[in-house]
Tab-separated table of N, CA and C in Angstrom:
chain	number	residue	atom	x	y	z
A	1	UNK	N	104.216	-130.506	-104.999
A	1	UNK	CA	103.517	-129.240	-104.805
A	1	UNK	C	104.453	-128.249	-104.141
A	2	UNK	N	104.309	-126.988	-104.693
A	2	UNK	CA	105.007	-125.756	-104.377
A	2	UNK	C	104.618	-124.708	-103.682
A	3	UNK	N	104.123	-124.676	-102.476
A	3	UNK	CA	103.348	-123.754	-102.242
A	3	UNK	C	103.481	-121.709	-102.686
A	4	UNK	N	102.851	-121.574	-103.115
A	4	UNK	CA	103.053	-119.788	-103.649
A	4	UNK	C	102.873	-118.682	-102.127
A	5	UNK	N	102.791	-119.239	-101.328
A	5	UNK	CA	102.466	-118.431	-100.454
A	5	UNK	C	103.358	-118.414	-99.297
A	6	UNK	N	103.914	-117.497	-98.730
A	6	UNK	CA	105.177	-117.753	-97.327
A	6	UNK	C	104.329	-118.317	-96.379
A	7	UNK	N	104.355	-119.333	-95.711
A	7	UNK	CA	104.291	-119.478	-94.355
A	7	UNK	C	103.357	-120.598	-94.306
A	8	UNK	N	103.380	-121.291	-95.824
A	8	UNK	CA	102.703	-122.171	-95.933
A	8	UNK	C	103.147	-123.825	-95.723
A	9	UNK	N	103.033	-124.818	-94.976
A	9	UNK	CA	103.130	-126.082	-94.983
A	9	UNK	C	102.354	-127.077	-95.558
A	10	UNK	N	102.816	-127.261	-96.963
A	10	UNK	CA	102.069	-127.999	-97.762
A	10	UNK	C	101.672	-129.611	-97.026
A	11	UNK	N	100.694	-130.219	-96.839
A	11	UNK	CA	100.988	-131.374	-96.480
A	11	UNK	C	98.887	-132.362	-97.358
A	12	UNK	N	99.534	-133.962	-96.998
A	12	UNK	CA	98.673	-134.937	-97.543
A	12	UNK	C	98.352	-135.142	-96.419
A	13	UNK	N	97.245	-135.615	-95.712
A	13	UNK	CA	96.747	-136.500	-94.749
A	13	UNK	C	96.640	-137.981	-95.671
A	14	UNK	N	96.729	-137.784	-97.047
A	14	UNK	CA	96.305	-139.468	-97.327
A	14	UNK	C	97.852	-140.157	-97.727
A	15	UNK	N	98.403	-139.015	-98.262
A	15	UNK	CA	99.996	-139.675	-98.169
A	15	UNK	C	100.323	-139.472	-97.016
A	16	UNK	N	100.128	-138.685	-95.938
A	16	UNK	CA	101.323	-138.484	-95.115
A	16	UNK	C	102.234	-137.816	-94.986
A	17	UNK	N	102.095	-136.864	-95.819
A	17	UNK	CA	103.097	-135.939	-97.003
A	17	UNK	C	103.277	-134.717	-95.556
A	18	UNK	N	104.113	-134.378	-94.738
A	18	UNK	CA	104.059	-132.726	-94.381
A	18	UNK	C	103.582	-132.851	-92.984
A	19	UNK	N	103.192	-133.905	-92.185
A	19	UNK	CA	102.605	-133.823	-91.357
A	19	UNK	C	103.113	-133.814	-89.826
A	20	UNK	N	104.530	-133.849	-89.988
A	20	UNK	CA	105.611	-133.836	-89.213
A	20	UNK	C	106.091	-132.456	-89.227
A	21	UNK	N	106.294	-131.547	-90.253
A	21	UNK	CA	106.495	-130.092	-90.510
A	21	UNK	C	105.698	-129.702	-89.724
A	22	UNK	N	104.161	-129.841	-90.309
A	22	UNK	CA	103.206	-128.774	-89.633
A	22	UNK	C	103.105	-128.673	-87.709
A	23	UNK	N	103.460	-130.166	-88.108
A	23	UNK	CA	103.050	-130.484	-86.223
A	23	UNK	C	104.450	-129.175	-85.399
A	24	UNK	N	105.825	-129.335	-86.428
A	24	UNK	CA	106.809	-128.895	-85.727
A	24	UNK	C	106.380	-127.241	-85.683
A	25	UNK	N	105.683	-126.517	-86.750
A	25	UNK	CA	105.560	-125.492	-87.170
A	25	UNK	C	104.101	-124.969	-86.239
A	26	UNK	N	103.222	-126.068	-85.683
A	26	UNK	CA	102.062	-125.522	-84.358
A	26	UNK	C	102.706	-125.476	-82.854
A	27	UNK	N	103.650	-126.237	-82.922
A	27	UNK	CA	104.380	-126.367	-81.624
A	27	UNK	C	105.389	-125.345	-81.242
A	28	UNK	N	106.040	-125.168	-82.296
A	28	UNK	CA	106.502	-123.330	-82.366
A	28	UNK	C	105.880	-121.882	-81.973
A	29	UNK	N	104.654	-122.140	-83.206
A	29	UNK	CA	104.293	-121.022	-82.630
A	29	UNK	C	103.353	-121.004	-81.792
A	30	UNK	N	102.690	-122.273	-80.654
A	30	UNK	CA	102.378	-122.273	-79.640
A	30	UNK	C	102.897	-122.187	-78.211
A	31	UNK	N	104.752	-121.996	-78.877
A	31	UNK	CA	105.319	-121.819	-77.793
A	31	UNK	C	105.793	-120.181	-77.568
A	32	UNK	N	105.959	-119.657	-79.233
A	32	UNK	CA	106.013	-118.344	-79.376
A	32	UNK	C	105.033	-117.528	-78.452
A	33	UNK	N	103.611	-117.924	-78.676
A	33	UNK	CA	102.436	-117.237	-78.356
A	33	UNK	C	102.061	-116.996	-77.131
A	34	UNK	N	102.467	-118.218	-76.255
A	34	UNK	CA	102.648	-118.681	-74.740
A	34	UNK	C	103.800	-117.883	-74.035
A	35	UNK	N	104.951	-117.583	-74.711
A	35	UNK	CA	106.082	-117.000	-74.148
A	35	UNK	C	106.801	-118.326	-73.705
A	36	UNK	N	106.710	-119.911	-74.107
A	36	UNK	CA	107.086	-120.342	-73.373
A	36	UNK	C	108.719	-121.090	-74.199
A	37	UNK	N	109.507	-121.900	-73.799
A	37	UNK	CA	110.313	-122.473	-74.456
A	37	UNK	C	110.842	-123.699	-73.839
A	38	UNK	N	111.990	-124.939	-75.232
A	38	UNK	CA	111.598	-125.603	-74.698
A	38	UNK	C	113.420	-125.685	-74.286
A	39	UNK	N	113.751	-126.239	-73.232
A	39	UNK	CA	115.094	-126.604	-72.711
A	39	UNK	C	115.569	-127.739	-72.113
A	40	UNK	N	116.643	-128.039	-72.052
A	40	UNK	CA	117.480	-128.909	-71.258
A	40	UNK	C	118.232	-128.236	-70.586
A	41	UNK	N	117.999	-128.127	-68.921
A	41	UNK	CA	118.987	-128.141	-68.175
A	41	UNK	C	119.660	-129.175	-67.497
A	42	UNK	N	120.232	-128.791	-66.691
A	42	UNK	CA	121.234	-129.547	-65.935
A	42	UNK	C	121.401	-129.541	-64.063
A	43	UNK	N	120.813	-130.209	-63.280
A	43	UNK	CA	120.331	-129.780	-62.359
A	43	UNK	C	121.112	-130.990	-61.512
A	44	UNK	N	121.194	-130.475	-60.411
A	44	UNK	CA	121.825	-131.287	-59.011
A	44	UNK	C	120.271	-132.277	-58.054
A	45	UNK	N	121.088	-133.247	-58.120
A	45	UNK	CA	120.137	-133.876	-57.843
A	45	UNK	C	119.543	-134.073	-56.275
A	46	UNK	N	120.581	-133.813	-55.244
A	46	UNK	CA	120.873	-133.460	-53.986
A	46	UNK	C	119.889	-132.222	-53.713
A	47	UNK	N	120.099	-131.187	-54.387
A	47	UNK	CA	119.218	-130.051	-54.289
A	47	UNK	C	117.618	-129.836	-54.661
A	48	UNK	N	116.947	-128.511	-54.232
A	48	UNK	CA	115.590	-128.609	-54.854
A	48	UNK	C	115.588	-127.990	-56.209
A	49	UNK	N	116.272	-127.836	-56.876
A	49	UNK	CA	116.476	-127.723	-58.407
A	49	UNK	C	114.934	-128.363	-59.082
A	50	UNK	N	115.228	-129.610	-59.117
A	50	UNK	CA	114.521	-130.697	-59.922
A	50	UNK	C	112.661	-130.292	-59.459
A	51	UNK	N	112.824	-130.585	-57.857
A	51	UNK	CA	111.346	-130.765	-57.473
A	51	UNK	C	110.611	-128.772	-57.868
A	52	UNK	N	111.481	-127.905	-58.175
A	52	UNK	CA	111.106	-126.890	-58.748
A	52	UNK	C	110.698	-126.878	-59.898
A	53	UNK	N	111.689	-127.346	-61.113
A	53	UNK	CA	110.768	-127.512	-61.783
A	53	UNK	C	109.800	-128.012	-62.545
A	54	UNK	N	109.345	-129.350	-61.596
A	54	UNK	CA	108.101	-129.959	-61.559
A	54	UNK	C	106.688	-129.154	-61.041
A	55	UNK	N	107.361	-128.524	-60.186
A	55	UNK	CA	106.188	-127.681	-59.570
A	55	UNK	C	105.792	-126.327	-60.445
A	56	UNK	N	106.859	-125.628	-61.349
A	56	UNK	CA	106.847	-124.311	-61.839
A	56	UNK	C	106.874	-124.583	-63.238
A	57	UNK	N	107.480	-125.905	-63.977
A	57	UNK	CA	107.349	-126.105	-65.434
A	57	UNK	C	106.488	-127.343	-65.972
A	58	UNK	N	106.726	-127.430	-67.095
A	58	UNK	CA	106.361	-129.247	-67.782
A	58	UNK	C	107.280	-129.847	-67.991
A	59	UNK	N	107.949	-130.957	-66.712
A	59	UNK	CA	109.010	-131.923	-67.242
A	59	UNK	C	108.542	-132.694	-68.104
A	60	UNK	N	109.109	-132.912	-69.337
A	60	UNK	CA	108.982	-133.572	-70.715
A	60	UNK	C	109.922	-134.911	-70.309
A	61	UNK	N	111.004	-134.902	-69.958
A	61	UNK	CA	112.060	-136.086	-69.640
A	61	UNK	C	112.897	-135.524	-68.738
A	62	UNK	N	113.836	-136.857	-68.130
A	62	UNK	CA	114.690	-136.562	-67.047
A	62	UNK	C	115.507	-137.727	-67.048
A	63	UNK	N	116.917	-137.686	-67.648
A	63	UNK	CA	118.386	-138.209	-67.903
A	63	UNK	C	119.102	-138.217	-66.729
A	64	UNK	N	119.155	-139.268	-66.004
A	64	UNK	CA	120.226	-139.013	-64.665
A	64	UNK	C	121.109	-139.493	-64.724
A	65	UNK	N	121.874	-138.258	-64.488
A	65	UNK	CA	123.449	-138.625	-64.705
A	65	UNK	C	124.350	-139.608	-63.125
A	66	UNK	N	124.460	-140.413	-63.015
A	66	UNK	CA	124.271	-140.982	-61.568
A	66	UNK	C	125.989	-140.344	-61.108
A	67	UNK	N	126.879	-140.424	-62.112
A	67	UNK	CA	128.394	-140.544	-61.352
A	67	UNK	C	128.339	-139.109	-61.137
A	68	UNK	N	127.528	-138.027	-61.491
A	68	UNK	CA	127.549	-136.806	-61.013
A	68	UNK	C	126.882	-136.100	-60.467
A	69	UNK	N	125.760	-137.330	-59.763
A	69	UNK	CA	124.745	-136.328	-58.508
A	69	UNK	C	123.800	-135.663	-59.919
A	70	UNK	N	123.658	-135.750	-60.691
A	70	UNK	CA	123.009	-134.797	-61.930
A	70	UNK	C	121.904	-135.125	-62.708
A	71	UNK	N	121.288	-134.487	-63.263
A	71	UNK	CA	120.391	-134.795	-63.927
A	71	UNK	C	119.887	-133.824	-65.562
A	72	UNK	N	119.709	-134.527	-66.496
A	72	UNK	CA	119.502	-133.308	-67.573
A	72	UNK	C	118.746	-133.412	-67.870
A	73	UNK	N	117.401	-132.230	-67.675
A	73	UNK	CA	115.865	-132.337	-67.242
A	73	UNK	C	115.272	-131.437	-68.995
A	74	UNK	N	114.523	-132.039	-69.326
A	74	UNK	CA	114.015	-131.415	-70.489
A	74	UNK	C	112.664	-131.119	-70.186
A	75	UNK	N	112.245	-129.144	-70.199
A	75	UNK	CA	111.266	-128.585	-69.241
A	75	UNK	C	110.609	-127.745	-70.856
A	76	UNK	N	109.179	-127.684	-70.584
A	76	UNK	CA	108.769	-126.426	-71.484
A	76	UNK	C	108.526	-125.684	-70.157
A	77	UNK	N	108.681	-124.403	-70.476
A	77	UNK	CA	109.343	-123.388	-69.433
A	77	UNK	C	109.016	-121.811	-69.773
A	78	UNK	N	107.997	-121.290	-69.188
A	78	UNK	CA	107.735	-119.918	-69.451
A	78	UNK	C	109.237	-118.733	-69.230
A	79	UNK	N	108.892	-118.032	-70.030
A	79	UNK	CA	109.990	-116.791	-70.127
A	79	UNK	C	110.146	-116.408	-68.204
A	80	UNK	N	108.869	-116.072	-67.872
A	80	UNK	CA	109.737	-115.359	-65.988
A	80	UNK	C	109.359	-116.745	-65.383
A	81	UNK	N	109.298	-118.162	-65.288
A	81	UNK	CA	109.683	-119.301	-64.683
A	81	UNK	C	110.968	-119.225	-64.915
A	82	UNK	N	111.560	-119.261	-66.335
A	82	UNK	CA	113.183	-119.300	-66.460
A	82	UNK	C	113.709	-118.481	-65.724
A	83	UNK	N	113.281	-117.330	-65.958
A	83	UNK	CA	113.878	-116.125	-65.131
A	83	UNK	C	114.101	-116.508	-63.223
A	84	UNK	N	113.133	-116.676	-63.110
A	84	UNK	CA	112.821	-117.194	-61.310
A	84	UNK	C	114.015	-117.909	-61.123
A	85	UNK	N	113.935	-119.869	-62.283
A	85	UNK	CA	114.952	-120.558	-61.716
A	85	UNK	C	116.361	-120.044	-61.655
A	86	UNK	N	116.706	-119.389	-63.117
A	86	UNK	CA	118.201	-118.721	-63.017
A	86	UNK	C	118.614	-117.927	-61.639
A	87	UNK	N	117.611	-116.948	-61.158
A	87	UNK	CA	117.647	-116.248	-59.843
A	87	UNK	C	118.307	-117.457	-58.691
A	88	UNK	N	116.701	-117.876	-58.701
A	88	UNK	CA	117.067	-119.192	-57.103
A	88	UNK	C	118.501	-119.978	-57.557
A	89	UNK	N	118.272	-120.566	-58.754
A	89	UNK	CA	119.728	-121.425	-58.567
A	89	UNK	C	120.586	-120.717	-59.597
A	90	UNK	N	121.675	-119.705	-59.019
A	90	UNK	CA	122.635	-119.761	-59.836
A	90	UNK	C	123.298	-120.046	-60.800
A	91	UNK	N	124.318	-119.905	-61.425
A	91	UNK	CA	125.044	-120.922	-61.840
A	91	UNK	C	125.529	-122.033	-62.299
C-alpha cells in the first residue's frame, strides 16, 4: 500500500505492518507540540548537574562513565529547562 496523501503512515495492526513508524511519528510530534526535546548530555557527576535534571526534566537513562567522574544522561527536556541548565552549568 501507497498512501496518496502526505503525512500519512500507512500501517496493519494484524500484520504489524507500520507500527513502529507511527509510534516514532506521535512521539515527534508530541514533542514538537510540548516544545520539548529529546537529548543526551554529559554531566559531572561530583556536581548538581544530574540531581537537576531529575528535578527539572524526564531522565529516560543514565550511562556512567566511572574513569571520568561522568555521566551521559538521556533527558526529554523542555525548550527554557534547556535554556536554564545551559545558564547554571556552563560549558
Amino acid at each position: 500500500y501507497s498512501p496518496t496523501e502526505p503525512n500519512v503512515v500507512p500501517v496493519s495492526a494484524l500484520r504489524g505492518h507500520g507500527l513502529q513508524e507511527l509510534k516514532a511519528e506521535l512521539d515527534a510530534a508530541v514533542l514538537k507540540a510540548t516544545r520539548r526535546q529529546i537529548l543526551t548530555l554529559r554531566v559531572r557527576l561530583a556536581g548538581a548537574q544530574l540531581s537537576w535534571l531529575y528535578k527539572e526534566a524526564t531522565v529516560q537513562e543514565v550511562d556512567v562513565i566511572p574513569e571520568d567522574g561522568a555521566a551521559d544522561v538521556r533527558v526529554i527536556i523542555s525548550d527554557s529547562a534547556y535554556g536554564k541548565f545551559r545558564k547554571l552549568f556552563p560549558g
